[in-house]
Steps between C-alpha positions, in 0.01 A plus 500: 500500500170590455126365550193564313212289347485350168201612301344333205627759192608506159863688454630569131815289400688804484447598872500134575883495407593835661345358813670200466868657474416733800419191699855308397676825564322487828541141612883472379570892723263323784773208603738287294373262250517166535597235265144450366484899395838455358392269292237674375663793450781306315254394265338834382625625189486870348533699172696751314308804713685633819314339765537178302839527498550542864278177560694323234791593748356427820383167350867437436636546833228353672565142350845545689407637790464235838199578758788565773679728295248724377391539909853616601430746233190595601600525874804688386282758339246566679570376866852477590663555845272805580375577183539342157684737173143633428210631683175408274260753627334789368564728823873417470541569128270843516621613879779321536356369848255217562177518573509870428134665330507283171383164697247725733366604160473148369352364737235771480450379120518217615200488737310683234522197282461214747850380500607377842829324603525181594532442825803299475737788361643711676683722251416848414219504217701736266781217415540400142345152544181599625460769256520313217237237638326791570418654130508129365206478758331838364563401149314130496234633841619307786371762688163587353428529140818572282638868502466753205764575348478841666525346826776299397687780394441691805630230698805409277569898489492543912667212616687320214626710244714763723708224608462160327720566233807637711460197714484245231817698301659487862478110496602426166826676629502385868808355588348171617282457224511212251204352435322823678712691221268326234156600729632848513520543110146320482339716741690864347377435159129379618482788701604758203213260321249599761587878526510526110149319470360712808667799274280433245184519679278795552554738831 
C-alpha cells in the first residue's frame, strides 16, 4: 500500500516479530489470500498465551478454508453492493464519515516521515491495511532509520489505537466473517499487546 526504501539496519528480534505480525495483519486486510498464504498461515502454530491461542485458531480454519471462499468473504465484508459490512478506516471509525480530519492528519505524519502511497492505490491512507504496513514499516525503517519507540508510540496512539481494536472486535463478530473472525481475534489481542507495551513506556 505503501512505498519507501529499504535501508541497510539492524532491528532487535523483538521488534522484528511485532513488525512482522503488523505486516500479515496488513497483507491478509489488503485483499484476500490466496492459496499460497493459506498455506502458510495453516502451518503456523501458537501457545498457551492469548494471541497464541487466536493463531492456533486461525491456523485451524485456514487449513479448511478454499481461495474462492475466503474472497466471497472478503468481498462480502468489505466491498459488497455499495459498500461491504465494515468500513476499515480511521475517519469512519473516529467521525463516522470518510475522509473526515483523521486521514488529513495522517497524511501530514505521514509526509513528515517520508511515507508516500503508491501510486497504484487508490484508497484512502487511513484504512486498516495500510496502517498496519505502515508502523511495521516504522518499526524495522523502511522509511529511514527505524523509529524510537517514542515515535512509535506516537504513531500507534494517533492513528491506531482509537480505533484498531473496535474494528478488529467488530470483525471477529461480523456477520460474514469466518476465517476473518479468526484475523479479528488476532489483531484485538495484538493490539491490547501494543497499547499495554506502549503503556509501559515513559511519556
Amino acid at each position: 500500500m505503501v512505498t519507501a526504501q529499504q535501508p541497510d539496519i539492524t532491528v532487535t528480534e523483538e521488534d522484528r516479530l511485532r513488525a512482522d505480525f503488523y505486516n500479515f495483519l496488513g497483507l491478509i486486510l489488503a485483499g484476500p489470500p490466496d492459496q499460497m498464504l493459506l498455506d502458510q498461515i495453516a502451518g503456523l502454530t501458537g501457545d498457551d498465551t492469548d494471541l497464541g491461542q487466536a493463531i492456533t485458531a486461525l491456523s485451524r480454519v485456514a487449513r479448511v478454508t478454499k481461495p474462492a471462499a475466503a474472497e466471497r468473504e472478503f468481498n462480502a465484508l468489505f466491498i459488497g453492493l455499495g459498500r461491504g459490512e465494515l468500513l476499515p478506516y480511521a475517519s469512519y471509525y473516529l467521525t463516522g464519515f470518510l475522509n473526515e480530519k483523521p486521514l488529513a492528519q495522517l497524511r501530514n505524519d505521514m509526509a513528515v516521515r517520508a511515507i508516500t502511497r503508491a501510486p497504484n492505490v487508490y484508497e484512502p491512507e487511513d484504512n486498516i491495511a495500510s496502517l498496519m504496513e505502515m508502523m511495521a514499516g516504522l518499526i524495522v525503517g523502511r522509511f529511514g532509520t527505524p523509529a524510537s519507540l517514542e515515535d512509535q508510540k506516537a504513531f500507534y496512539n494517533t492513528h491506531i489505537g482509537p480505533w484498531a481494536g473496535h474494528f478488529y472486535s467488530d470483525l471477529e463478530a461480523a456477520e460474514h466473517s469466518v476465517l476473518y473472525a479468526s484475523v479479528g481475534a488476532a489483531g484485538r489481542v495484538f493490539m491490547e499487546i501494543e497499547r499495554d507495551g506502549f503503556r509501559m513506556t515513559a511519556d
